[in-house]
JSON list of N, CA and C in Angstrom, two decimals:
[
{"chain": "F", "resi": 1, "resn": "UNK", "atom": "N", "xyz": [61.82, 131.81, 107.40]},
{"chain": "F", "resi": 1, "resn": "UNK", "atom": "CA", "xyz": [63.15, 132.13, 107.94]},
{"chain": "F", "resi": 1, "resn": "UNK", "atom": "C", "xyz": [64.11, 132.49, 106.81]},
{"chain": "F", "resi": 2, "resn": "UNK", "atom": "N", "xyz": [64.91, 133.57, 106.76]},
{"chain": "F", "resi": 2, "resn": "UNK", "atom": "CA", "xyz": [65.97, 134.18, 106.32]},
{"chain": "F", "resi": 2, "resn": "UNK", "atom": "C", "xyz": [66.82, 133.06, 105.91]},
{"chain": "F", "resi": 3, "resn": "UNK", "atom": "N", "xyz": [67.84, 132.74, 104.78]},
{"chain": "F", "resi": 3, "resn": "UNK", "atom": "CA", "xyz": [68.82, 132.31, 105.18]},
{"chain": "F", "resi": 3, "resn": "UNK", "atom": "C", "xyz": [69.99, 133.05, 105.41]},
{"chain": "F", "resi": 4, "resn": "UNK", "atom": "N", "xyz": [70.80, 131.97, 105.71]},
{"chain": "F", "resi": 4, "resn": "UNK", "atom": "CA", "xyz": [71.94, 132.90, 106.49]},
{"chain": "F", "resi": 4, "resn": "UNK", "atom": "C", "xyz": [72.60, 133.96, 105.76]},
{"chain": "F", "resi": 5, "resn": "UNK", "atom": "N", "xyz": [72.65, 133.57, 104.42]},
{"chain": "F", "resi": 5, "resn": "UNK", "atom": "CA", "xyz": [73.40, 134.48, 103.46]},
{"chain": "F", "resi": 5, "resn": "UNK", "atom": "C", "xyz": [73.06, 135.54, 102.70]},
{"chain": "F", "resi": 6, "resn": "UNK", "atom": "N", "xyz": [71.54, 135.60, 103.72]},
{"chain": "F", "resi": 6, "resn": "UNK", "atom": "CA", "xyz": [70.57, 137.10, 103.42]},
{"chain": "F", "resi": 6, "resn": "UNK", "atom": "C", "xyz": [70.82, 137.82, 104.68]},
{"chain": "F", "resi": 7, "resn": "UNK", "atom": "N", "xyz": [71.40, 137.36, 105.40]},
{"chain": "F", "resi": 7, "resn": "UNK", "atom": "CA", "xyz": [71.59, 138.01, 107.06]},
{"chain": "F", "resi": 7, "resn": "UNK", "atom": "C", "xyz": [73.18, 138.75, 106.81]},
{"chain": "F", "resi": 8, "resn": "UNK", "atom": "N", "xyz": [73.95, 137.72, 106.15]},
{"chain": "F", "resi": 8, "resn": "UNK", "atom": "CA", "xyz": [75.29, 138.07, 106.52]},
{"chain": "F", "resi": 8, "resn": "UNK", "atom": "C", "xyz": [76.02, 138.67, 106.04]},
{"chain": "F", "resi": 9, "resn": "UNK", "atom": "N", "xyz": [76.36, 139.50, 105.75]},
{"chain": "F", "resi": 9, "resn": "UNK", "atom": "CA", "xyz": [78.05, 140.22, 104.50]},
{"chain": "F", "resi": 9, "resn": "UNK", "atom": "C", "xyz": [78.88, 138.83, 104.11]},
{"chain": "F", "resi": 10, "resn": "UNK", "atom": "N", "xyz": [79.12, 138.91, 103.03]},
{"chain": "F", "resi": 10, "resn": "UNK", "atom": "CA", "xyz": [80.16, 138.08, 102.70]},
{"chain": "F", "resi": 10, "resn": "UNK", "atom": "C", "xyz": [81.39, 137.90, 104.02]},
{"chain": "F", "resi": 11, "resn": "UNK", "atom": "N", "xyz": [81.58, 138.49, 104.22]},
{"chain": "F", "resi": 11, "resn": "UNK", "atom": "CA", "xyz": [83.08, 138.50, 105.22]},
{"chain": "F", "resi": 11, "resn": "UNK", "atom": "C", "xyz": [82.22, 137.89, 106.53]},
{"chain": "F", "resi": 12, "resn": "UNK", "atom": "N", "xyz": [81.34, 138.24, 107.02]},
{"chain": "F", "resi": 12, "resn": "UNK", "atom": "CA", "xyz": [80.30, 137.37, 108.06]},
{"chain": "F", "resi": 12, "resn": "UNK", "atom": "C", "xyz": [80.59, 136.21, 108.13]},
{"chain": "F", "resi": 13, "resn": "UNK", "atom": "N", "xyz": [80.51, 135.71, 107.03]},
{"chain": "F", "resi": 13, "resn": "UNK", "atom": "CA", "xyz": [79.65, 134.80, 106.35]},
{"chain": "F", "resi": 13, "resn": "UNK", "atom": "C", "xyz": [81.39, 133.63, 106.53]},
{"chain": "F", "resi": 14, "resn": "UNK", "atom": "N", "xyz": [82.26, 134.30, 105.38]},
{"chain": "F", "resi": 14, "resn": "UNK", "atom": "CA", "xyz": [83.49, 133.65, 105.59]},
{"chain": "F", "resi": 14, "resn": "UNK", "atom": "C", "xyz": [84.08, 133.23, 106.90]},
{"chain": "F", "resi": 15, "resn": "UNK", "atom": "N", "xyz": [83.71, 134.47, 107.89]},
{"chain": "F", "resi": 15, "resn": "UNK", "atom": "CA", "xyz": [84.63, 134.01, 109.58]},
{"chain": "F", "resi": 15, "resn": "UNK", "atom": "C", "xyz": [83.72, 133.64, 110.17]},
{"chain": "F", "resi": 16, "resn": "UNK", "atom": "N", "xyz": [82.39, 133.03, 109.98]},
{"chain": "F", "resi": 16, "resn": "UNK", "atom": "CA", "xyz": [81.06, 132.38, 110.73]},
{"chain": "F", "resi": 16, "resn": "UNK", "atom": "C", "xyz": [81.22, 130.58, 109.51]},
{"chain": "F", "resi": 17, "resn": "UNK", "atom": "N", "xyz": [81.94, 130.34, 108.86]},
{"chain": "F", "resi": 17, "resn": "UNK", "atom": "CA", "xyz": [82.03, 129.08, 108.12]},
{"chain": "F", "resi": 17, "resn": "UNK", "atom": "C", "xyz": [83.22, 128.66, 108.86]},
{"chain": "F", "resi": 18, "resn": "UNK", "atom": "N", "xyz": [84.62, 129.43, 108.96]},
{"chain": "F", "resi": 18, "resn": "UNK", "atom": "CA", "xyz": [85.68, 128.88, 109.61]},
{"chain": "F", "resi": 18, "resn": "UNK", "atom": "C", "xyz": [85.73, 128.79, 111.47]},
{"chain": "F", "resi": 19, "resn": "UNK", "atom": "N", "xyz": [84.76, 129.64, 111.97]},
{"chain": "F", "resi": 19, "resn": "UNK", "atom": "CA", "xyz": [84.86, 129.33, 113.59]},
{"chain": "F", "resi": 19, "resn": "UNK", "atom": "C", "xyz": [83.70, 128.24, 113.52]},
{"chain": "F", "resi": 20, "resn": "UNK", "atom": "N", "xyz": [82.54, 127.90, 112.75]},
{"chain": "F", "resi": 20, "resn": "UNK", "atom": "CA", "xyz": [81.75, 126.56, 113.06]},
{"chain": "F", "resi": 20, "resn": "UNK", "atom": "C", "xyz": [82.45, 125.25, 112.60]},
{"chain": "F", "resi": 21, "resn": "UNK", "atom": "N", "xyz": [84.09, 125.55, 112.18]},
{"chain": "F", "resi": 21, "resn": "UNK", "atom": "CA", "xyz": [84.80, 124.05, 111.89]},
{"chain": "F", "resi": 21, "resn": "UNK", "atom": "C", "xyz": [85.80, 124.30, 112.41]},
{"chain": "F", "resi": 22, "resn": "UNK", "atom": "N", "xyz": [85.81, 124.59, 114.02]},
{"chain": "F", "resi": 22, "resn": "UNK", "atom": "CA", "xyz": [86.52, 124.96, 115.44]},
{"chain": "F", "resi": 22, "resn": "UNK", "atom": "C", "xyz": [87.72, 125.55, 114.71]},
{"chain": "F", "resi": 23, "resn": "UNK", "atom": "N", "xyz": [87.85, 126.39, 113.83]},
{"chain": "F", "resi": 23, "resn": "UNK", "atom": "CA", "xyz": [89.09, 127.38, 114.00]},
{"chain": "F", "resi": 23, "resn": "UNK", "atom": "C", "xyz": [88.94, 128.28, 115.22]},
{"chain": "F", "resi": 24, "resn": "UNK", "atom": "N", "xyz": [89.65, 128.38, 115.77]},
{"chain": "F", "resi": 24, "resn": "UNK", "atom": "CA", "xyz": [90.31, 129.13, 116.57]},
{"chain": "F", "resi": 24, "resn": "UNK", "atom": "C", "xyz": [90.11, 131.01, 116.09]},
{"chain": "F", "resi": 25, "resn": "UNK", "atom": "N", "xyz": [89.88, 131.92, 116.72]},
{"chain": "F", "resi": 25, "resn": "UNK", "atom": "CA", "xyz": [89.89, 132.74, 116.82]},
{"chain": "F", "resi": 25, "resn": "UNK", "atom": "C", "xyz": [91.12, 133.16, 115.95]},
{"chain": "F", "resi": 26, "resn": "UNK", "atom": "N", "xyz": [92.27, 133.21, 116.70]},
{"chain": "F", "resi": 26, "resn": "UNK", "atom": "CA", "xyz": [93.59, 133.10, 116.15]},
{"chain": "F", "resi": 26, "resn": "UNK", "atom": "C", "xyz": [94.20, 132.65, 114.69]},
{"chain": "F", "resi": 27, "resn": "UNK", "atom": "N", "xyz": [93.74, 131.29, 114.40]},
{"chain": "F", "resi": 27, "resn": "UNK", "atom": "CA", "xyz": [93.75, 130.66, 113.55]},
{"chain": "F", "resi": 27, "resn": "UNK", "atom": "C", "xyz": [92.93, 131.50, 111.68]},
{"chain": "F", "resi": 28, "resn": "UNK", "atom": "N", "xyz": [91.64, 132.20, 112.44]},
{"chain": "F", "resi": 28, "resn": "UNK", "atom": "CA", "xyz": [91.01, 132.65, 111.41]},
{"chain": "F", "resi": 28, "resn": "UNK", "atom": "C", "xyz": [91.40, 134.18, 111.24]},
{"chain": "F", "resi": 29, "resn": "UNK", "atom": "N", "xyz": [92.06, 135.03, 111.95]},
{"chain": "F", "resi": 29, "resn": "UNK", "atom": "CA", "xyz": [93.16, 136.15, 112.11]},
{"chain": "F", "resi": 29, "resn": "UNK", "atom": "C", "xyz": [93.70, 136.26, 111.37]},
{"chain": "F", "resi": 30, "resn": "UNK", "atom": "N", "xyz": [95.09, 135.35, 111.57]},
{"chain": "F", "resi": 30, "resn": "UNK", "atom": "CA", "xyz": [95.86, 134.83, 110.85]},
{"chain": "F", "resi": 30, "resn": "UNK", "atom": "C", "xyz": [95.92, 134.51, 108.94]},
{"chain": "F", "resi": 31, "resn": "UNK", "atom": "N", "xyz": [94.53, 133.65, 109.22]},
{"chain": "F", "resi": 31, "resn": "UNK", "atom": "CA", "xyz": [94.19, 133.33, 107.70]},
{"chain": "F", "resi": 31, "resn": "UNK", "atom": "C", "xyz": [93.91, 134.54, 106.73]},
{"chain": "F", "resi": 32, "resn": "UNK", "atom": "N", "xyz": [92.80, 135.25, 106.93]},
{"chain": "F", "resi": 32, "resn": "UNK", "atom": "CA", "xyz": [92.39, 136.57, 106.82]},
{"chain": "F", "resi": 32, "resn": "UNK", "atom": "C", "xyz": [92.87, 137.70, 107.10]},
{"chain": "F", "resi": 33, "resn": "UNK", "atom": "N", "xyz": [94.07, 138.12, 107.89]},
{"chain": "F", "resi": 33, "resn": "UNK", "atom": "CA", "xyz": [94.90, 138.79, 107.63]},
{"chain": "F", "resi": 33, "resn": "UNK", "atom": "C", "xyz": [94.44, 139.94, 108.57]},
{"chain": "F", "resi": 34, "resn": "UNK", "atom": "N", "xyz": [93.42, 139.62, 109.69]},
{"chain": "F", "resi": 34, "resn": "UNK", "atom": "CA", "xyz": [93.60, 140.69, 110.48]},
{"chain": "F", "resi": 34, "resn": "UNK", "atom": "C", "xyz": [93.39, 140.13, 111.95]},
{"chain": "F", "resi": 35, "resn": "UNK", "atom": "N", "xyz": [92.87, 141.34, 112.67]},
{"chain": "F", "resi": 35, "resn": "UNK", "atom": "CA", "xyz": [93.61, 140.95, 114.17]},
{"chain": "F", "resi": 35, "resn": "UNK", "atom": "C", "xyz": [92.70, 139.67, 115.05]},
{"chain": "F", "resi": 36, "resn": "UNK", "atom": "N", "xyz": [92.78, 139.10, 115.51]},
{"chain": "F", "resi": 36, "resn": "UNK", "atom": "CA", "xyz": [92.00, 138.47, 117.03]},
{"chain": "F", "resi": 36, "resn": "UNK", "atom": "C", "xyz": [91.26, 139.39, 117.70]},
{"chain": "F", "resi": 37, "resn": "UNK", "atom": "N", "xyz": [91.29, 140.00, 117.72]},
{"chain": "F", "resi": 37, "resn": "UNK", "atom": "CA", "xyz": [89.93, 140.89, 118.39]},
{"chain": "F", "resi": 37, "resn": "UNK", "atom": "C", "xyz": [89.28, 141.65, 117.38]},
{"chain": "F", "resi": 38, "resn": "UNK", "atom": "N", "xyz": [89.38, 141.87, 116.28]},
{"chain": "F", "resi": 38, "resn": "UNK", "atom": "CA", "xyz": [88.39, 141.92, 115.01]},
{"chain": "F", "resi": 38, "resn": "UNK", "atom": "C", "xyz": [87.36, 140.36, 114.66]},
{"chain": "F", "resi": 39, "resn": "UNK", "atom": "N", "xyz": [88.19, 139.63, 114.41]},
{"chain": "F", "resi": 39, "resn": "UNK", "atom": "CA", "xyz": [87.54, 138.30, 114.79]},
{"chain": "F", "resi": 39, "resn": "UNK", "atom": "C", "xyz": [86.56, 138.24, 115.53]},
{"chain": "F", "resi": 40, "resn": "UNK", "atom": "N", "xyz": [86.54, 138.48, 117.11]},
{"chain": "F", "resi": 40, "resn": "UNK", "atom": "CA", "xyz": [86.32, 137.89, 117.83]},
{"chain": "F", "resi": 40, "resn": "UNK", "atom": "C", "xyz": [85.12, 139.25, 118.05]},
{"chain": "F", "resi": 41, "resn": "UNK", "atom": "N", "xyz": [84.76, 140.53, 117.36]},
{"chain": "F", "resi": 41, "resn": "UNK", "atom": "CA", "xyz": [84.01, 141.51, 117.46]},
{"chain": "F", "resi": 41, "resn": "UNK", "atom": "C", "xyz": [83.17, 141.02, 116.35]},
{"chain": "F", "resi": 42, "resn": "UNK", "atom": "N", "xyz": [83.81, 140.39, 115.01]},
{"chain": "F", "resi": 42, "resn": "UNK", "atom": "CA", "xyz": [82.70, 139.84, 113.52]},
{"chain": "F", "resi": 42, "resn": "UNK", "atom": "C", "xyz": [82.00, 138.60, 114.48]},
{"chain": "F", "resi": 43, "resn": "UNK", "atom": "N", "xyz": [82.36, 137.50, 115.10]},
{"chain": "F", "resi": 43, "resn": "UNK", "atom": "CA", "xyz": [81.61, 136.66, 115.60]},
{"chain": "F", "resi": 43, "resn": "UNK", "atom": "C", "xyz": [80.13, 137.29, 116.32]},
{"chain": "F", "resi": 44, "resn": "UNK", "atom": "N", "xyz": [80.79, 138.02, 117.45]},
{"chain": "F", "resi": 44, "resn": "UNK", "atom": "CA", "xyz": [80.04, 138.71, 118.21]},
{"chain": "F", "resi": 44, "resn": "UNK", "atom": "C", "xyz": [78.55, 139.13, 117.40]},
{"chain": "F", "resi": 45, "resn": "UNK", "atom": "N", "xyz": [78.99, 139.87, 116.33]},
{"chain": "F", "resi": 45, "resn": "UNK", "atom": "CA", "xyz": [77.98, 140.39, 115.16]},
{"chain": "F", "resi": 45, "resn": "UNK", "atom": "C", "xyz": [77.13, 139.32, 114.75]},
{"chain": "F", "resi": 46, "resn": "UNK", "atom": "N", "xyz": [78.22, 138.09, 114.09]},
{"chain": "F", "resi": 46, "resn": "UNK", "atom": "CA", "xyz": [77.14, 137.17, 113.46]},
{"chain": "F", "resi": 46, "resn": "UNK", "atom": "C", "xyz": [75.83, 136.59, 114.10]},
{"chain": "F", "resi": 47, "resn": "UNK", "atom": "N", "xyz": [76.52, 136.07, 115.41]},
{"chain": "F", "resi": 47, "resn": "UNK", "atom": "CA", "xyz": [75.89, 135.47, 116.73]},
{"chain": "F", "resi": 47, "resn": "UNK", "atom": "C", "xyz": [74.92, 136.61, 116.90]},
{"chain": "F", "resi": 48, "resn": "UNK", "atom": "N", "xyz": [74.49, 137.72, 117.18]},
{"chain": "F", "resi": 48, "resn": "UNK", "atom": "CA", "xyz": [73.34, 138.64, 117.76]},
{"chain": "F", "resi": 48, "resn": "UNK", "atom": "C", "xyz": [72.60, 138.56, 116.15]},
{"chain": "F", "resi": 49, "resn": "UNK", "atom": "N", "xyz": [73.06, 138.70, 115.09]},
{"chain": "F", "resi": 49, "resn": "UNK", "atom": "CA", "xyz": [72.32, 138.61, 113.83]},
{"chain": "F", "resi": 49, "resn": "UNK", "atom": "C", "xyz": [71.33, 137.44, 113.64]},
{"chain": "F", "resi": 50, "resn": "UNK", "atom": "N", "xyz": [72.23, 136.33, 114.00]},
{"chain": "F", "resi": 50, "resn": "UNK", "atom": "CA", "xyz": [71.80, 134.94, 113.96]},
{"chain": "F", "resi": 50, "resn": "UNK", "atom": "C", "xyz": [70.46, 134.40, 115.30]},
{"chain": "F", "resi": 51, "resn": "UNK", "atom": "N", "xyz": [70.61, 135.61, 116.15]},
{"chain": "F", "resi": 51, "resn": "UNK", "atom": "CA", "xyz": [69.81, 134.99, 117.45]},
{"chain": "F", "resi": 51, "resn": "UNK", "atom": "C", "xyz": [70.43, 134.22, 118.19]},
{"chain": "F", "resi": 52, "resn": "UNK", "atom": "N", "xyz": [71.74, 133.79, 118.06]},
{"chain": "F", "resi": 52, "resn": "UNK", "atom": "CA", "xyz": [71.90, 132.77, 119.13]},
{"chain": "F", "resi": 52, "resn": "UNK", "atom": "C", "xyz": [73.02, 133.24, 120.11]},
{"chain": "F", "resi": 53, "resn": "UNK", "atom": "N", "xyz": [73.13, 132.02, 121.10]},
{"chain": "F", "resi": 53, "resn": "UNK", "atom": "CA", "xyz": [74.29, 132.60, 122.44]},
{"chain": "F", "resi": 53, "resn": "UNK", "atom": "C", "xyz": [75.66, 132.28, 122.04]},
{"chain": "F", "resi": 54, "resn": "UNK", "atom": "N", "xyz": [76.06, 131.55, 121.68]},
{"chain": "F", "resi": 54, "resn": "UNK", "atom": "CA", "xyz": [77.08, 130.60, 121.60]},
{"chain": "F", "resi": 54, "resn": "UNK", "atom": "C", "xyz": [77.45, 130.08, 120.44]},
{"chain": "F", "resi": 55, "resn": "UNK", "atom": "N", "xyz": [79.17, 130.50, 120.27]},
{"chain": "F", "resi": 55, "resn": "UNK", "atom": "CA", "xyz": [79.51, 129.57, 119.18]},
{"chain": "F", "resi": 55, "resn": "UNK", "atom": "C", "xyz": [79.16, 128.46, 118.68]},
{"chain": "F", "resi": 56, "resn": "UNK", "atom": "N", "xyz": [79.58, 127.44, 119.53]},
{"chain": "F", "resi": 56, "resn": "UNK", "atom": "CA", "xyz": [78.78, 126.21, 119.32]},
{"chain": "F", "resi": 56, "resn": "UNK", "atom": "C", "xyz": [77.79, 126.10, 118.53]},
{"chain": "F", "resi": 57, "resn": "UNK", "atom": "N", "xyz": [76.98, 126.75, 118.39]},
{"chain": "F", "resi": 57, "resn": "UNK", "atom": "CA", "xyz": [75.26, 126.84, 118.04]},
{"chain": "F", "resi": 57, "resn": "UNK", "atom": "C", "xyz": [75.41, 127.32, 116.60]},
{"chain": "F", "resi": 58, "resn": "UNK", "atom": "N", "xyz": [76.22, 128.02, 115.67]},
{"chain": "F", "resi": 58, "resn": "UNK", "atom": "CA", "xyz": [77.00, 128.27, 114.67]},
{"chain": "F", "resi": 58, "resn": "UNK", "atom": "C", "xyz": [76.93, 127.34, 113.84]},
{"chain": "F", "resi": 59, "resn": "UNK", "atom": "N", "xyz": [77.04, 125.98, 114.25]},
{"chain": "F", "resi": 59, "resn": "UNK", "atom": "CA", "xyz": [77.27, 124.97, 113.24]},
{"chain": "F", "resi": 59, "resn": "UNK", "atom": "C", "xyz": [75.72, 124.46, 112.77]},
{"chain": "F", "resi": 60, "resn": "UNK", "atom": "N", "xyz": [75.21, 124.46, 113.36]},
{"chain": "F", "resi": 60, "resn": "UNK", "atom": "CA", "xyz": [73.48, 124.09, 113.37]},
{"chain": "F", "resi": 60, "resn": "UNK", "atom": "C", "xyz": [72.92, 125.50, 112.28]},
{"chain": "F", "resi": 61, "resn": "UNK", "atom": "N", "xyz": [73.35, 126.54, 111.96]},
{"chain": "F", "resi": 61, "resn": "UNK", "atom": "CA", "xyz": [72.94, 127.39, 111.18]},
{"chain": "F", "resi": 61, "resn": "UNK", "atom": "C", "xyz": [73.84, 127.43, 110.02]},
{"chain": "F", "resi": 62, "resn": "UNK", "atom": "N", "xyz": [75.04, 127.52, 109.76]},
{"chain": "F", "resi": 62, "resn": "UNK", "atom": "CA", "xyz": [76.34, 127.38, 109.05]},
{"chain": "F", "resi": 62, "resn": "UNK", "atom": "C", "xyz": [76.06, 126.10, 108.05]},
{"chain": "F", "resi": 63, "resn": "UNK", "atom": "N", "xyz": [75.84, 124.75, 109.09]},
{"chain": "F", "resi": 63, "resn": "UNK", "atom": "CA", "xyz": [76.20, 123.41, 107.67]},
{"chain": "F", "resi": 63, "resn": "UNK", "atom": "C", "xyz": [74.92, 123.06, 107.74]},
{"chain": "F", "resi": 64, "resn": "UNK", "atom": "N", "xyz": [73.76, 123.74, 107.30]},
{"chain": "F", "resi": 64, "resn": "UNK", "atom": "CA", "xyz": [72.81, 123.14, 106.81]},
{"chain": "F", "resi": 64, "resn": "UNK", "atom": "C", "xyz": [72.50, 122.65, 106.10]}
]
């Protein structure tokens, strides 16, 4: 198995570390300096990269 940080772009990688320690969509926008629905399109990405359904499931690959 891959790890994650052979799967991901750096920037992946950064907004897939802050939504598996329940930031908020919004919250990680904000931080990073662009919109909530950019966000919420990089998740989308990580999650189909990663194989899985659900945020949630993020943290089980993220804090290994």
């Amino acid at each position: 198995q891959k790890a994650v940080t052979d799967l991901l772009t750096p920037l992946e990688y950064s907004i897939a570390m802050l939504a598996c320690r329940d930031w908020t969509n919004q919250e990680i926008a904000a931080h990073m300096n662009i919109s909530s629905h950019t966000v919420k399109r990089y998740i989308s990405t990580v999650l189909q990269k990663l194989g899985i359904r659900q945020r949630q499931e993020l943290k089980k690959y993220m804090l290994k």
